[in-house]
Amino acid sequence: MHEYSLACNIIEHVISVAELNNAKAVNTITIGVGKLTLVNPDQILFCLEALTADTIAQGTEFVLLDIFPDMECECGYSGNSEHLLKDSGRYMNDIMAFLEIPCPTCGKIMHELGGRDLVIQSIDIEQ
Amino acid sequence: MLMHVINIGHDVLKANDKLAEKNKKFLEKNGVFAINIMGAIGSGKTTLIEKAVTKLGEKFRIAVIAGDVVADMDAGRIAKLGVTTIPVNTGRECHLDAKLVEKALKSIDLKNVDLLLMENVGNLICPADYRLGEHMRVVVVSVTEGDDIVLKHPVIFKTADLAVIHKKDLAEAVFASAEKMEHDVRELNATIPILKTSIHDSVSMEQWFSMISTSVESLKKG
């Protein structure tokens, strides 16, 4: 349950960038969330909305995008987890699924590269 | 009115990682080996730290950072053993982070410390996302949490360097299997060392001490 402090960090950063750019309003904030980040999207959205009240970002639209980690196998195979999971038919919101993806070439369990992101990708402002 | 998209690319979790890396370098400059001890409420973190401080205090100069949401009871228990103990209250937070540790390090005379034990807030979820600047991540899990607890928290076991399955003497009383837990940890992490411990089993306690001791010495040797 660290969504609140992460949301604080995000809004602090967004407002400072917006002010540096003489923004009158922030219309959209796009945030990338790694599939292995232990953050609940609904909770962070709730915190973000609460924190933007009475700021220049009030009423902004939040766009949360999934970041699917790349996977690599000791045999040398690598690929993105989104396609690999789609092919396997596993439920993609289950963290375990990302830790158990077998290599399509040799069948060994692959290692994830990243996926623990929480990144402010862009903001759309009015000047 | 002018609309304008600004690309930012600022990762709020990586910002913590960067600060953690800075803490680690600072600790190394002072010859300090740091351990992040994570585990649920009541898993036995504080007791394992007390035992380690008592035993390894003959060999190493030890300091402890004791994280808790509001109270400082754990810090009080450890301070009684005569080592520098910094209580860190996270307030509303469920984990220690690199910023809190950076601040705590300022009140420790690191030149006179070989081993820093950092007791995280009792929780198996949030500490997994936050590096502190540690050299070793220990996850403590007790059989009394139920033997399905490991598979419910895969990320922390994947990212730890040592797993301690604690209170193994109570397994029968709570219908849990320490062996199942060991098997589950192994499934998640093929290379992690696993200890099954109880404070009533001195052999297992010696393994806990020696795991820490060997790791501290490996840093000293470079």
CSV table of C-alpha atoms in Angstrom, one decimal:
chain,number,residue,atom,x,y,z
A,1,MET,CA,0.0,0.0,0.0
A,2,HIS,CA,2.5,2.6,-1.1
A,3,GLU,CA,0.3,3.9,-3.9
A,4,TYR,CA,-0.3,7.2,-2.0
A,5,SER,CA,3.4,8.2,-1.7
A,6,LEU,CA,4.1,7.1,-5.3
A,7,ALA,CA,1.2,9.2,-6.4
A,8,CYS,CA,2.6,12.2,-4.4
A,9,ASN,CA,5.9,11.8,-6.2
A,10,ILE,CA,4.2,11.7,-9.6
A,11,ILE,CA,2.0,14.7,-9.0
A,12,GLU,CA,4.9,16.7,-7.5
A,13,HIS,CA,7.0,16.0,-10.6
A,14,VAL,CA,4.1,16.7,-13.1
A,15,ILE,CA,3.3,20.0,-11.5
A,16,SER,CA,6.9,21.2,-11.4
A,17,VAL,CA,7.3,20.3,-15.1
A,18,ALA,CA,4.0,21.9,-16.0
A,19,GLU,CA,4.9,25.2,-14.1
A,20,LEU,CA,8.3,25.3,-15.8
A,21,ASN,CA,6.5,25.3,-19.1
A,22,ASN,CA,4.0,28.0,-18.0
A,23,ALA,CA,1.1,25.6,-18.2
A,24,LYS,CA,-2.4,26.9,-17.4
A,25,ALA,CA,-3.8,23.4,-17.2
A,26,VAL,CA,-2.8,19.8,-17.5
A,27,ASN,CA,-5.2,17.9,-19.7
A,28,THR,CA,-3.6,14.4,-19.8
A,29,ILE,CA,-1.0,12.6,-17.7
A,30,THR,CA,0.3,9.3,-19.2
A,31,ILE,CA,1.8,6.8,-16.8
A,32,GLY,CA,3.5,3.5,-17.6
A,33,VAL,CA,3.1,0.8,-15.0
A,34,GLY,CA,5.3,-2.3,-15.2
A,35,LYS,CA,3.4,-5.6,-15.0
A,36,LEU,CA,5.7,-6.7,-12.1
A,37,THR,CA,5.3,-3.5,-10.1
A,38,LEU,CA,3.4,-4.2,-6.9
A,39,VAL,CA,1.1,-1.2,-7.5
A,40,ASN,CA,-2.7,-1.5,-7.7
A,41,PRO,CA,-3.8,0.6,-10.7
A,42,ASP,CA,-7.2,1.4,-9.2
A,43,GLN,CA,-5.7,2.6,-5.9
A,44,ILE,CA,-3.1,4.7,-7.5
A,45,LEU,CA,-5.7,6.3,-9.8
A,46,PHE,CA,-7.8,7.1,-6.8
A,47,CYS,CA,-4.8,8.8,-5.0
A,48,LEU,CA,-3.8,10.7,-8.2
A,49,GLU,CA,-7.3,12.1,-8.6
A,50,ALA,CA,-7.4,13.2,-5.0
A,51,LEU,CA,-4.0,14.8,-5.2
A,52,THR,CA,-4.7,16.9,-8.3
A,53,ALA,CA,-7.8,18.5,-6.8
A,54,ASP,CA,-7.2,22.3,-6.6
A,55,THR,CA,-4.1,22.2,-8.7
A,56,ILE,CA,-3.5,23.2,-12.3
A,57,ALA,CA,-4.0,19.5,-13.1
A,58,GLN,CA,-7.5,19.3,-11.6
A,59,GLY,CA,-9.8,17.2,-13.8
A,60,THR,CA,-6.9,15.9,-15.9
A,61,GLU,CA,-7.3,12.6,-17.7
A,62,PHE,CA,-5.0,9.8,-16.4
A,63,VAL,CA,-3.9,7.3,-19.0
A,64,LEU,CA,-2.3,4.2,-17.4
A,65,LEU,CA,-0.4,2.0,-19.8
A,66,ASP,CA,0.9,-1.5,-19.1
A,67,ILE,CA,4.6,-2.1,-19.6
A,68,PHE,CA,5.2,-5.7,-20.5
A,69,PRO,CA,8.8,-6.8,-19.6
A,70,ASP,CA,11.0,-8.5,-22.2
A,71,MET,CA,11.9,-12.1,-21.3
A,72,GLU,CA,15.1,-13.9,-22.0
A,73,CYS,CA,16.2,-17.5,-21.8
A,74,GLU,CA,19.6,-19.0,-21.1
A,75,CYS,CA,19.4,-20.7,-24.4
A,76,GLY,CA,19.6,-17.3,-26.1
A,77,TYR,CA,15.9,-16.8,-27.0
A,78,SER,CA,14.4,-13.5,-26.1
A,79,GLY,CA,10.9,-12.0,-26.7
A,80,ASN,CA,8.3,-9.7,-25.1
A,81,SER,CA,6.1,-11.2,-22.4
A,82,GLU,CA,2.9,-9.8,-23.9
A,83,HIS,CA,3.1,-11.9,-27.0
A,84,LEU,CA,4.4,-14.9,-25.1
A,85,LEU,CA,1.5,-14.8,-22.6
A,86,LYS,CA,-1.1,-14.2,-25.3
A,87,ASP,CA,0.1,-17.4,-27.0
A,88,SER,CA,-0.1,-19.3,-23.7
A,89,GLY,CA,-3.6,-18.1,-22.8
A,90,ARG,CA,-2.6,-17.2,-19.2
A,91,TYR,CA,-4.3,-14.5,-17.3
A,92,MET,CA,-2.1,-11.4,-17.7
A,93,ASN,CA,-2.8,-9.6,-14.4
A,94,ASP,CA,-1.4,-12.5,-12.5
A,95,ILE,CA,2.2,-11.7,-11.5
A,96,MET,CA,3.0,-15.4,-11.2
A,97,ALA,CA,2.3,-15.8,-14.9
A,98,PHE,CA,5.2,-13.6,-15.7
A,99,LEU,CA,7.5,-15.6,-13.5
A,100,GLU,CA,6.5,-18.9,-15.2
A,101,ILE,CA,6.8,-18.3,-18.9
A,102,PRO,CA,8.5,-21.3,-20.6
A,103,CYS,CA,10.9,-20.6,-23.4
A,104,PRO,CA,9.2,-21.4,-26.8
A,105,THR,CA,12.5,-22.8,-28.0
A,106,CYS,CA,13.8,-25.0,-25.2
A,107,GLY,CA,11.0,-25.1,-22.6
A,108,LYS,CA,13.0,-23.7,-19.7
A,109,ILE,CA,11.5,-20.9,-17.4
A,110,MET,CA,12.7,-17.6,-18.7
A,111,HIS,CA,14.0,-14.5,-16.8
A,112,GLU,CA,12.3,-11.2,-17.0
A,113,LEU,CA,14.2,-8.0,-17.9
A,114,GLY,CA,12.6,-5.1,-16.0
A,115,GLY,CA,8.8,-4.8,-15.6
A,116,ARG,CA,9.2,-3.0,-12.3
A,117,ASP,CA,8.6,0.5,-13.8
A,118,LEU,CA,6.3,3.3,-12.7
A,119,VAL,CA,7.1,6.0,-15.2
A,120,ILE,CA,5.6,9.4,-16.0
A,121,GLN,CA,5.7,9.1,-19.8
A,122,SER,CA,4.2,12.4,-20.9
A,123,ILE,CA,1.9,15.2,-20.0
A,124,ASP,CA,-0.4,17.2,-22.3
A,125,ILE,CA,-0.6,20.8,-21.2
A,126,GLU,CA,-2.4,24.1,-22.1
A,127,GLN,CA,-0.2,27.2,-22.2
B,1,MET,CA,-4.6,28.6,-26.2
B,2,LEU,CA,-1.7,26.4,-27.0
B,3,MET,CA,-1.7,22.6,-26.5
B,4,HIS,CA,1.6,21.0,-25.9
B,5,VAL,CA,2.7,17.4,-25.1
B,6,ILE,CA,5.8,17.2,-23.0
B,7,ASN,CA,7.7,13.9,-22.9
B,8,ILE,CA,8.9,13.2,-19.4
B,9,GLY,CA,10.1,9.7,-18.9
B,10,HIS,CA,10.6,10.0,-15.1
B,11,ASP,CA,10.4,6.7,-13.3
B,12,VAL,CA,9.5,7.3,-9.7
B,13,LEU,CA,10.6,3.8,-8.6
B,14,LYS,CA,13.9,4.1,-10.4
B,15,ALA,CA,14.5,7.4,-8.6
B,16,ASN,CA,14.6,5.3,-5.4
B,17,ASP,CA,16.9,2.7,-7.0
B,18,LYS,CA,19.4,5.5,-7.9
B,19,LEU,CA,19.4,6.8,-4.4
B,20,ALA,CA,19.8,3.2,-3.1
B,21,GLU,CA,22.9,2.9,-5.3
B,22,LYS,CA,24.3,6.1,-3.8
B,23,ASN,CA,23.7,4.7,-0.3
B,24,LYS,CA,25.4,1.5,-1.2
B,25,LYS,CA,28.5,3.3,-2.5
B,26,PHE,CA,28.6,5.4,0.6
B,27,LEU,CA,28.4,2.3,2.8
B,28,GLU,CA,31.2,0.6,0.9
B,29,LYS,CA,33.4,3.7,1.1
B,30,ASN,CA,33.1,3.2,4.9
B,31,GLY,CA,33.7,-0.5,4.7
B,32,VAL,CA,30.1,-1.4,5.9
B,33,PHE,CA,28.2,-4.5,4.7
B,34,ALA,CA,24.4,-3.9,4.8
B,35,ILE,CA,21.6,-6.4,5.1
B,36,ASN,CA,17.9,-5.6,4.4
B,37,ILE,CA,15.8,-7.9,6.5
B,38,MET,CA,12.3,-8.3,5.2
B,39,GLY,CA,9.3,-10.3,6.4
B,40,ALA,CA,5.7,-10.2,7.6
B,41,ILE,CA,4.6,-8.9,11.0
B,42,GLY,CA,5.5,-11.5,13.6
B,43,SER,CA,7.7,-13.6,11.3
B,44,GLY,CA,10.6,-13.3,13.8
B,45,LYS,CA,12.8,-10.6,12.2
B,46,THR,CA,13.6,-8.8,15.4
B,47,THR,CA,14.4,-12.0,17.3
B,48,LEU,CA,16.7,-13.1,14.5
B,49,ILE,CA,18.4,-9.7,14.6
B,50,GLU,CA,18.8,-9.9,18.4
B,51,LYS,CA,20.4,-13.3,18.2
B,52,ALA,CA,22.7,-12.2,15.4
B,53,VAL,CA,23.7,-9.0,17.3
B,54,THR,CA,24.5,-11.0,20.4
B,55,LYS,CA,26.6,-13.7,18.6
B,56,LEU,CA,28.3,-11.6,16.0
B,57,GLY,CA,28.9,-8.6,18.2
B,58,GLU,CA,32.1,-10.3,19.3
B,59,LYS,CA,33.4,-10.4,15.8
B,60,PHE,CA,31.9,-7.3,14.1
B,61,ARG,CA,31.0,-3.7,15.0
B,62,ILE,CA,27.2,-3.7,14.4
B,63,ALA,CA,24.6,-1.0,13.9
B,64,VAL,CA,20.9,-1.5,13.4
B,65,ILE,CA,18.2,0.5,11.6
B,66,ALA,CA,14.8,-0.6,12.9
B,67,GLY,CA,11.9,0.4,10.7
B,68,ASP,CA,8.4,0.5,12.0
B,69,VAL,CA,5.3,2.4,11.0
B,70,VAL,CA,4.9,4.4,14.3
B,71,ALA,CA,6.3,2.7,17.4
B,72,ASP,CA,10.0,2.2,18.4
B,73,MET,CA,9.6,-1.0,20.4
B,74,ASP,CA,11.8,-3.0,18.1
B,75,ALA,CA,14.6,-0.4,18.3
B,76,GLY,CA,14.3,-0.5,22.1
B,77,ARG,CA,14.7,-4.3,22.2
B,78,ILE,CA,17.9,-4.1,20.1
B,79,ALA,CA,19.4,-1.1,21.7
B,80,LYS,CA,19.4,-3.0,25.0
B,81,LEU,CA,22.1,-5.2,23.5
B,82,GLY,CA,24.4,-2.2,23.4
B,83,VAL,CA,24.6,-1.5,19.7
B,84,THR,CA,23.9,1.7,17.8
B,85,THR,CA,20.2,1.5,16.9
B,86,ILE,CA,18.3,4.0,14.8
B,87,PRO,CA,14.5,3.7,14.9
B,88,VAL,CA,13.0,4.9,11.6
B,89,ASN,CA,9.3,5.6,11.7
B,90,THR,CA,7.9,5.5,8.2
B,91,GLY,CA,4.7,7.2,9.3
B,92,ARG,CA,2.0,6.0,6.9
B,93,GLU,CA,4.4,4.0,4.8
B,94,CYS,CA,4.6,0.2,4.6
B,95,HIS,CA,8.3,-0.1,3.8
B,96,LEU,CA,11.7,1.5,4.3
B,97,ASP,CA,12.9,3.4,1.2
B,98,ALA,CA,16.3,4.7,0.1
B,99,LYS,CA,15.5,8.3,1.3
B,100,LEU,CA,14.7,7.2,4.8
B,101,VAL,CA,17.9,5.1,5.0
B,102,GLU,CA,20.0,7.9,3.6
B,103,LYS,CA,18.7,10.1,6.4
B,104,ALA,CA,19.3,7.4,9.1
B,105,LEU,CA,22.9,6.8,7.9
B,106,LYS,CA,23.7,10.4,8.8
B,107,SER,CA,23.2,9.6,12.5
B,108,ILE,CA,25.5,6.5,12.5
B,109,ASP,CA,29.3,6.7,12.9
B,110,LEU,CA,29.9,4.4,9.9
B,111,LYS,CA,33.7,4.5,10.2
B,112,ASN,CA,33.2,2.4,13.3
B,113,VAL,CA,30.7,-0.1,11.8
B,114,ASP,CA,31.3,-3.3,9.9
B,115,LEU,CA,27.8,-4.6,9.6
B,116,LEU,CA,24.5,-2.7,9.3
B,117,LEU,CA,21.3,-4.7,9.8
B,118,MET,CA,18.2,-2.9,8.4
B,119,GLU,CA,14.9,-4.3,9.7
B,120,ASN,CA,12.2,-3.5,7.3
B,121,VAL,CA,8.5,-2.8,8.1
B,122,GLY,CA,6.5,-6.0,8.6
B,123,ASN,CA,5.2,-6.7,5.1
B,124,LEU,CA,5.9,-9.1,2.3
B,125,ILE,CA,4.7,-6.9,-0.5
B,126,CYS,CA,5.9,-3.3,-0.5
B,127,PRO,CA,9.6,-3.8,0.5
B,128,ALA,CA,10.0,-5.9,-2.7
B,129,ASP,CA,9.8,-2.7,-4.8
B,130,TYR,CA,12.3,-0.7,-2.8
B,131,ARG,CA,16.1,-1.1,-2.7
B,132,LEU,CA,17.8,0.6,0.2
B,133,GLY,CA,21.4,0.3,-0.7
B,134,GLU,CA,21.9,-3.2,0.8
B,135,HIS,CA,24.4,-5.8,-0.2
B,136,MET,CA,22.1,-8.7,0.8
B,137,ARG,CA,18.3,-9.0,0.9
B,138,VAL,CA,17.0,-11.5,3.4
B,139,VAL,CA,13.4,-12.6,3.5
B,140,VAL,CA,12.2,-14.2,6.7
B,141,VAL,CA,9.0,-16.2,6.6
B,142,SER,CA,7.6,-18.3,9.5
B,143,VAL,CA,5.7,-21.5,9.3
B,144,THR,CA,3.0,-19.9,11.4
B,145,GLU,CA,2.0,-17.7,8.5
B,146,GLY,CA,0.7,-20.8,6.7
B,147,ASP,CA,2.8,-22.9,4.3
B,148,ASP,CA,1.1,-21.4,1.2
B,149,ILE,CA,2.5,-17.9,2.1
B,150,VAL,CA,5.6,-18.3,-0.3
B,151,LEU,CA,3.6,-18.7,-3.5
B,152,LYS,CA,1.3,-15.8,-2.5
B,153,HIS,CA,4.3,-13.4,-2.5
B,154,PRO,CA,6.5,-14.5,-5.4
B,155,VAL,CA,8.3,-11.2,-6.1
B,156,ILE,CA,10.0,-10.9,-2.7
B,157,PHE,CA,11.4,-14.4,-3.0
B,158,LYS,CA,12.5,-13.9,-6.5
B,159,THR,CA,14.5,-10.8,-5.6
B,160,ALA,CA,16.0,-12.0,-2.2
B,161,ASP,CA,19.5,-13.3,-1.7
B,162,LEU,CA,18.7,-15.5,1.3
B,163,ALA,CA,15.4,-17.1,2.5
B,164,VAL,CA,14.9,-18.0,6.1
B,165,ILE,CA,12.0,-20.3,7.0
B,166,HIS,CA,11.6,-19.6,10.7
B,167,LYS,CA,9.9,-21.2,13.7
B,168,LYS,CA,10.2,-24.6,12.1
B,169,ASP,CA,9.7,-26.2,15.5
B,170,LEU,CA,6.0,-25.0,15.4
B,171,ALA,CA,5.2,-26.4,12.0
B,172,GLU,CA,3.3,-29.4,13.4
B,173,ALA,CA,1.2,-27.3,15.8
B,174,VAL,CA,0.0,-25.1,12.9
B,175,PHE,CA,-0.4,-27.9,10.4
B,176,ALA,CA,2.3,-26.4,8.1
B,177,SER,CA,5.2,-28.1,6.3
B,178,ALA,CA,8.5,-26.3,6.3
B,179,GLU,CA,9.6,-28.7,3.5
B,180,LYS,CA,6.7,-27.5,1.3
B,181,MET,CA,7.8,-23.9,1.9
B,182,GLU,CA,11.4,-24.7,1.0
B,183,HIS,CA,10.2,-26.4,-2.2
B,184,ASP,CA,8.1,-23.3,-3.1
B,185,VAL,CA,11.0,-21.0,-2.6
B,186,ARG,CA,13.2,-23.2,-4.7
B,187,GLU,CA,10.6,-23.2,-7.5
B,188,LEU,CA,10.6,-19.4,-7.5
B,189,ASN,CA,14.4,-18.9,-7.2
B,190,ALA,CA,16.7,-21.7,-8.3
B,191,THR,CA,19.9,-20.4,-6.7
B,192,ILE,CA,18.8,-18.8,-3.4
B,193,PRO,CA,20.3,-20.3,-0.2
B,194,ILE,CA,17.5,-21.4,2.1
B,195,LEU,CA,17.7,-21.9,5.9
B,196,LYS,CA,15.1,-23.6,8.1
B,197,THR,CA,15.5,-22.2,11.5
B,198,SER,CA,14.2,-22.2,15.1
B,199,ILE,CA,15.7,-20.3,18.1
B,200,HIS,CA,15.5,-23.7,19.9
B,201,ASP,CA,17.7,-25.4,17.3
B,202,SER,CA,21.2,-24.1,17.9
B,203,VAL,CA,22.6,-25.8,14.8
B,204,SER,CA,20.2,-23.8,12.6
B,205,MET,CA,21.1,-20.6,14.5
B,206,GLU,CA,24.8,-21.2,13.8
B,207,GLN,CA,23.9,-21.5,10.1
B,208,TRP,CA,22.1,-18.1,10.3
B,209,PHE,CA,25.2,-16.5,12.0
B,210,SER,CA,27.6,-18.1,9.6
B,211,MET,CA,25.6,-17.0,6.5
B,212,ILE,CA,25.9,-13.4,7.7
B,213,SER,CA,29.5,-13.7,8.8
B,214,THR,CA,30.7,-15.2,5.5
B,215,SER,CA,28.9,-12.5,3.5
B,216,VAL,CA,30.5,-9.7,5.6
B,217,GLU,CA,33.9,-11.2,5.2
B,218,SER,CA,33.5,-11.6,1.5
B,219,LEU,CA,33.0,-7.8,1.2
B,220,LYS,CA,36.0,-7.1,3.3
B,221,LYS,CA,38.2,-9.3,1.1
B,222,GLY,CA,36.7,-7.3,-1.9
